[in-house]
């Protein structure tokens, strides 16, 4: 086994390789240990959540808990752990004009490649060596935006309660677009005043331009649906309120992301880059529209492509392939949008909504479960990871700038901004709505404006300048305060505002609570007749004026083309298009017409007929003959009841599984409130 | 909206920030596009797999397909796509002795941080700028080891057919440990001969030491269970053969990983680092034992901890939390092992086996499905990603060294190495086994020795030196050949060797095929009595001598302590330990004793009794009284039939779901062959 000896220089090279390998191994070990900290944090969070749920303790949501654990670990890392100085850092001078992305360094004859990690402010250069440990547990900020946020946002889109969402679409869009812009500018202006004041008192340690103020307004306007909605969900709050708040929070995030990037893109030409310039403003505005609509289209497009693939292939026979395809297509939306220069997070949101609306109907039941469970898990892990990282970063982030005046100003501005968003808009919307947004409802929306993962991800994305560092530190406090105080106080607030179950009068509330307590099943509701159609009718009219056209188009053409669940095209297209219709209609859709395996057939209610069926039992008798007896009427123009019913199915589907066993009073609300509403006709 | 103008230097700094941001954005876009390529590749693979499965086309496995698509994209990227030279790379000289891990570069007054990416061989320095695009699609090799391999290996452990695995444990361990070491040394020696020959003919362009040869032997000895086993699974090959081959492949990988790292660690002291030295050899051997046993213990430990957590908490009421905990604990095994300097992949394998054996029994049925489906999906994605990357890298990797002599030598060595592993070991094992490994069985094992993901990941991990680059290029070809030729020819080989269903004589084979063709259900087997207990008895005796002690311990103490499924400790512990037993016994276990909700009760067979039940129907009458009538006998010392039955349950569970609908003749084998064997008694 003897090998002839090699020359000395090879020895050296081999030894040097070993040293390099050793160092890489050391660094890998350290990375593993850092990640392990977070995994153990999450494990701890899960166990504590279980204990809380087990004991019905609801004052602290899991995300708030994750933050507390993060804080504790942050304190330990900061003050208790001391690691030896790392010798692997060298400082060198260089007189290139610009910082290259890749650096080739010739070290004693060997070339090593280095990649740019980021700029370090001059006063921190000496700290770099000291705080290797703390810097190690600091993730690349882009991780949040590119890995952790997408599943959260996709899950939000995928689990949107579509019926209530579409019914309140007008209000949701108003809150999301107009509201966020109002909030952004109000906060921006207030913060500008605050910054001016700080300058007067010489409290400002660096630059803070008006664009920075607006940017702050944009990132802090993104409200988080997580905490409050989890509680809403457990407490069975009125579905319309839930949809309004959830829809607003979700779209809010999308608007805030695009708005903040548009504000960053505001770059006036000429000498002074912080003056007002119409051209730059228009360019920013155009960019906002372009990026938003581009992301929207991309998201919808990949959703539609997925629906088409699952429609034309019989992939449903192979659930693993089906789930994998669904996952990959949804992920590719994000990548595609990012590669095109749009905003991946926004694209993913609309992709999620499209997938839920079309593709979901084409999936096999098993894949429906699988995809929901997969994204539920990813969402849970990502969310708790972000929140525990938030807690940790309060102590481990190196460049915190806590300025008391700025912080007080920010809290005030956030409060005023939310108020300026909710109250005036609700007043204006109530002028047009038949089903009013009541004032306790409005207070609740005001209260529920938590800041969370999105605000954090947007703040940590860029912490290079003084202004951004101060924003980041302040935002951390805003998130902590809103999640702990507002999130923790939701139960109290709800009972104080008496909007549990959202019924207008005490008697209804009482009835509802009673029924819910005894675990009423949806089938049993049939026996009770409450004759009051006013609420239902007003809802009908509200949704009618805005979405009838879209709904008819969707129901008659898009659904049949993209899914197995609509009426066959042959019945909805004009007779002249017969051949095209037959070509595009799958055999299954025609089968559906006969066998009534349609996904709407679970919930059958025919206009002007109080006999109704729910679930599996069918009790309906109507005037449309035996054929449509227990099916939907395949008429060309659908009624708005059809719309309600159609959109309702998916909701139940999404609600009934998932967390059914979480709490005894859980998840029985949507069928219940439906039935009540239906019975009132 | 006017802001007072700021000094000129701030302008510059702002402009420079913008330039840096733009560059980062550009790079991010490029990354997204690169990842998108792979996602689309996987999507294409999924669609084609579906088409193949749909058309019952079995000559090409999905991994082979992924490689082909990877090759095509590689060719396109290499020859068709031209990207403009990237200007973001600068070269600079530096006279430090050693390459630091972090570099602080002072560029015109600003400090930038750079991190070490790796060494670049001197002759490629000029290419670096040219081939930015190709280098971009090259992932960090550690990605494979730290992100893609763990879910694959965990899935293998989690879905191991435990009954057959434990019954053939002795043989599997022999093949995995002795076999891999034999294979490693045989290949190493042959390659050393080959290299010597190449030196004679001056065909060698660089150093290739004996340790390199051994290292090559170790990495190429890792066989891949994927391709062949997928086909086996679809074709319903004999369960023992499946277990033998699967167990061997899986453990093989673990041994090869630790072996290769031990060989790398062989560093003789003194002047000449490539001589033979006893101390260094012993150190390497000690390292092998230490790392392997350390990884094993860690994996088992976290599995046990997870089992205990799920045993003592009522986490099963909250499936999401349960699944998340399971996922996080399994992941933390990997990180913990890596942080401790052990091998994460090996730890994850044993963690998977432990989770399947203990924790799985404590999970709620929904979480059992969820975890299986989750890891099935992760495994599928990771596997196909690796194989498509393999195809791509044949054209995009920059430092390929294809040496015809070395390649021919390697193919020969791989063949001889496998033969030297299988045939002598099988002969020796057959001396001890009552249930012989037949020769067609051995040929099949020889043929099924594919090289796959593990060999690739080990090869690409380090491609710094000439020897490693040549190994990598050669291994790519070995993988391609074995996956396409051996993988594609499995169906032919199986029918040629007539080991389908693994029955010894023609009549049985015929019977079995007939039953299978008509879709016989396991319940219906009861009506047929085949009276031939020889095979069963020999199996019993084989498993008896090795595992009776372990099994008794596991069954009587570990299972009751760690899961809800064993007999209560109060019945298995001696009476003197009464209080301790009562303390450790969950109320559920005592309930189990009465209600017989035990997971073994699905498959009931009592010794010396030909009436048996399968699935839901119970037809057994035995001598042990009404209490144990449809349950297991809770005696302190279990029989080896108990062992068989106990281990069998998990298998069915894992097999029956999952891919049940994949093919009409799919997945009915394990219950079937079981029943046949049982009926022969």
PDB file of C-alpha atoms in Angstrom, chain B residues 269-379:
ATOM      1  CA  UNK B 269       1.602  12.391   9.739  1.00  0.00           C
ATOM      2  CA  UNK B 270       5.113  13.154   8.647  1.00  0.00           C
ATOM      3  CA  UNK B 271       6.723  14.187   5.422  1.00  0.00           C
ATOM      4  CA  UNK B 272       4.923  12.028   2.950  1.00  0.00           C
ATOM      5  CA  UNK B 273       1.174  12.144   3.280  1.00  0.00           C
ATOM      6  CA  UNK B 274       0.495   9.315   0.845  1.00  0.00           C
ATOM      7  CA  UNK B 275       2.390   6.494   2.500  1.00  0.00           C
ATOM      8  CA  UNK B 276       0.834   3.719   4.472  1.00  0.00           C
ATOM      9  CA  UNK B 277       0.673   4.275   8.194  1.00  0.00           C
ATOM     10  CA  UNK B 278      -0.952   2.063  10.789  1.00  0.00           C
ATOM     11  CA  UNK B 279      -1.876   4.878  13.135  1.00  0.00           C
ATOM     12  CA  UNK B 280      -3.678   6.845  10.448  1.00  0.00           C
ATOM     13  CA  UNK B 281      -5.494   3.709   9.321  1.00  0.00           C
ATOM     14  CA  UNK B 282      -6.633   2.963  12.847  1.00  0.00           C
ATOM     15  CA  UNK B 283      -7.704   6.554  13.247  1.00  0.00           C
ATOM     16  CA  UNK B 284      -9.746   6.303  10.067  1.00  0.00           C
ATOM     17  CA  UNK B 285     -11.279   3.061  11.238  1.00  0.00           C
ATOM     18  CA  UNK B 286     -12.089   4.560  14.607  1.00  0.00           C
ATOM     19  CA  UNK B 287     -13.620   7.530  12.875  1.00  0.00           C
ATOM     20  CA  UNK B 288     -15.784   5.239  10.779  1.00  0.00           C
ATOM     21  CA  UNK B 289     -17.080   3.462  13.854  1.00  0.00           C
ATOM     22  CA  UNK B 290     -17.510   6.679  15.810  1.00  0.00           C
ATOM     23  CA  UNK B 291     -19.304   8.618  13.103  1.00  0.00           C
ATOM     24  CA  UNK B 292     -21.535   5.707  12.186  1.00  0.00           C
ATOM     25  CA  UNK B 293     -22.548   4.831  15.708  1.00  0.00           C
ATOM     26  CA  UNK B 294     -22.884   8.494  16.630  1.00  0.00           C
ATOM     27  CA  UNK B 295     -25.168   9.186  13.697  1.00  0.00           C
ATOM     28  CA  UNK B 296     -27.111   6.019  14.437  1.00  0.00           C
ATOM     29  CA  UNK B 297     -27.612   6.952  18.079  1.00  0.00           C
ATOM     30  CA  UNK B 298     -28.612  10.512  17.274  1.00  0.00           C
ATOM     31  CA  UNK B 299     -31.142   9.365  14.705  1.00  0.00           C
ATOM     32  CA  UNK B 300     -32.667   6.816  17.047  1.00  0.00           C
ATOM     33  CA  UNK B 301     -32.596   9.301  19.931  1.00  0.00           C
ATOM     34  CA  UNK B 302     -34.579  12.019  18.166  1.00  0.00           C
ATOM     35  CA  UNK B 303     -36.991   9.389  16.917  1.00  0.00           C
ATOM     36  CA  UNK B 304     -37.529   8.209  20.469  1.00  0.00           C
ATOM     37  CA  UNK B 305     -37.907  11.778  21.725  1.00  0.00           C
ATOM     38  CA  UNK B 306     -40.568  12.431  19.095  1.00  0.00           C
ATOM     39  CA  UNK B 307     -42.329   9.226  20.099  1.00  0.00           C
ATOM     40  CA  UNK B 308     -42.246  10.273  23.733  1.00  0.00           C
ATOM     41  CA  UNK B 309     -43.563  13.750  22.976  1.00  0.00           C
ATOM     42  CA  UNK B 310     -46.415  12.380  20.933  1.00  0.00           C
ATOM     43  CA  UNK B 311     -47.022   9.784  23.627  1.00  0.00           C
ATOM     44  CA  UNK B 312     -47.232  12.125  26.577  1.00  0.00           C
ATOM     45  CA  UNK B 313     -48.977  15.078  24.947  1.00  0.00           C
ATOM     46  CA  UNK B 314     -52.389  14.878  23.376  1.00  0.00           C
ATOM     47  CA  UNK B 315     -51.033  16.519  20.270  1.00  0.00           C
ATOM     48  CA  UNK B 316     -53.083  14.158  18.142  1.00  0.00           C
ATOM     49  CA  UNK B 317     -56.088  16.390  18.633  1.00  0.00           C
ATOM     50  CA  UNK B 318     -54.352  19.039  16.537  1.00  0.00           C
ATOM     51  CA  UNK B 319     -53.140  17.401  13.358  1.00  0.00           C
ATOM     52  CA  UNK B 320     -51.390  20.459  12.038  1.00  0.00           C
ATOM     53  CA  UNK B 321     -49.281  20.827  15.149  1.00  0.00           C
ATOM     54  CA  UNK B 322     -48.607  17.107  15.174  1.00  0.00           C
ATOM     55  CA  UNK B 323     -47.426  17.040  11.572  1.00  0.00           C
ATOM     56  CA  UNK B 324     -45.342  20.164  12.056  1.00  0.00           C
ATOM     57  CA  UNK B 325     -43.708  18.697  15.135  1.00  0.00           C
ATOM     58  CA  UNK B 326     -42.964  15.455  13.337  1.00  0.00           C
ATOM     59  CA  UNK B 327     -41.418  17.345  10.435  1.00  0.00           C
ATOM     60  CA  UNK B 328     -39.347  19.636  12.636  1.00  0.00           C
ATOM     61  CA  UNK B 329     -38.061  16.852  14.854  1.00  0.00           C
ATOM     62  CA  UNK B 330     -37.016  14.829  11.820  1.00  0.00           C
ATOM     63  CA  UNK B 331     -35.272  17.812  10.340  1.00  0.00           C
ATOM     64  CA  UNK B 332     -33.570  18.647  13.613  1.00  0.00           C
ATOM     65  CA  UNK B 333     -32.008  15.174  13.574  1.00  0.00           C
ATOM     66  CA  UNK B 334     -30.158  16.135  10.454  1.00  0.00           C
ATOM     67  CA  UNK B 335     -29.045  19.505  11.804  1.00  0.00           C
ATOM     68  CA  UNK B 336     -28.073  18.071  15.164  1.00  0.00           C
ATOM     69  CA  UNK B 337     -25.953  15.388  13.563  1.00  0.00           C
ATOM     70  CA  UNK B 338     -24.258  17.907  11.280  1.00  0.00           C
ATOM     71  CA  UNK B 339     -23.664  20.314  14.149  1.00  0.00           C
ATOM     72  CA  UNK B 340     -22.095  17.511  16.204  1.00  0.00           C
ATOM     73  CA  UNK B 341     -19.833  16.523  13.328  1.00  0.00           C
ATOM     74  CA  UNK B 342     -21.691  13.301  12.565  1.00  0.00           C
ATOM     75  CA  UNK B 343     -23.330  12.509   9.245  1.00  0.00           C
ATOM     76  CA  UNK B 344     -26.790  13.994   8.959  1.00  0.00           C
ATOM     77  CA  UNK B 345     -27.906  11.717   6.150  1.00  0.00           C
ATOM     78  CA  UNK B 346     -27.170   8.601   8.188  1.00  0.00           C
ATOM     79  CA  UNK B 347     -28.861  10.010  11.265  1.00  0.00           C
ATOM     80  CA  UNK B 348     -31.919  10.871   9.213  1.00  0.00           C
ATOM     81  CA  UNK B 349     -32.148   7.317   7.913  1.00  0.00           C
ATOM     82  CA  UNK B 350     -32.271   5.784  11.371  1.00  0.00           C
ATOM     83  CA  UNK B 351     -34.544   8.537  12.581  1.00  0.00           C
ATOM     84  CA  UNK B 352     -36.930   7.588   9.778  1.00  0.00           C
ATOM     85  CA  UNK B 353     -36.889   3.932  10.775  1.00  0.00           C
ATOM     86  CA  UNK B 354     -37.488   4.806  14.441  1.00  0.00           C
ATOM     87  CA  UNK B 355     -40.292   7.201  13.584  1.00  0.00           C
ATOM     88  CA  UNK B 356     -41.979   4.523  11.501  1.00  0.00           C
ATOM     89  CA  UNK B 357     -41.571   1.913  14.235  1.00  0.00           C
ATOM     90  CA  UNK B 358     -42.654   3.955  17.264  1.00  0.00           C
ATOM     91  CA  UNK B 359     -43.925   7.469  16.593  1.00  0.00           C
ATOM     92  CA  UNK B 360     -46.133   6.405  13.702  1.00  0.00           C
ATOM     93  CA  UNK B 361     -48.277   4.391  16.121  1.00  0.00           C
ATOM     94  CA  UNK B 362     -48.915   7.452  18.289  1.00  0.00           C
ATOM     95  CA  UNK B 363     -49.966   9.733  15.467  1.00  0.00           C
ATOM     96  CA  UNK B 364     -53.590  10.365  14.651  1.00  0.00           C
ATOM     97  CA  UNK B 365     -54.706   8.579  11.475  1.00  0.00           C
ATOM     98  CA  UNK B 366     -54.870  11.916   9.696  1.00  0.00           C
ATOM     99  CA  UNK B 367     -51.318  12.784  10.642  1.00  0.00           C
ATOM    100  CA  UNK B 368     -50.158   9.335   9.579  1.00  0.00           C
ATOM    101  CA  UNK B 369     -51.486  10.143   6.134  1.00  0.00           C
ATOM    102  CA  UNK B 370     -50.166  13.673   6.184  1.00  0.00           C
ATOM    103  CA  UNK B 371     -46.630  12.757   7.151  1.00  0.00           C
ATOM    104  CA  UNK B 372     -46.464   9.943   4.640  1.00  0.00           C
ATOM    105  CA  UNK B 373     -47.780  12.122   1.860  1.00  0.00           C
ATOM    106  CA  UNK B 374     -45.530  15.002   2.789  1.00  0.00           C
ATOM    107  CA  UNK B 375     -42.357  12.945   2.704  1.00  0.00           C
ATOM    108  CA  UNK B 376     -43.512  11.130  -0.395  1.00  0.00           C
ATOM    109  CA  UNK B 377     -43.857  14.478  -2.143  1.00  0.00           C
ATOM    110  CA  UNK B 378     -40.549  15.831  -0.866  1.00  0.00           C
ATOM    111  CA  UNK B 379     -38.832  12.616  -1.911  1.00  0.00           C
TER     112      UNK B 379
END
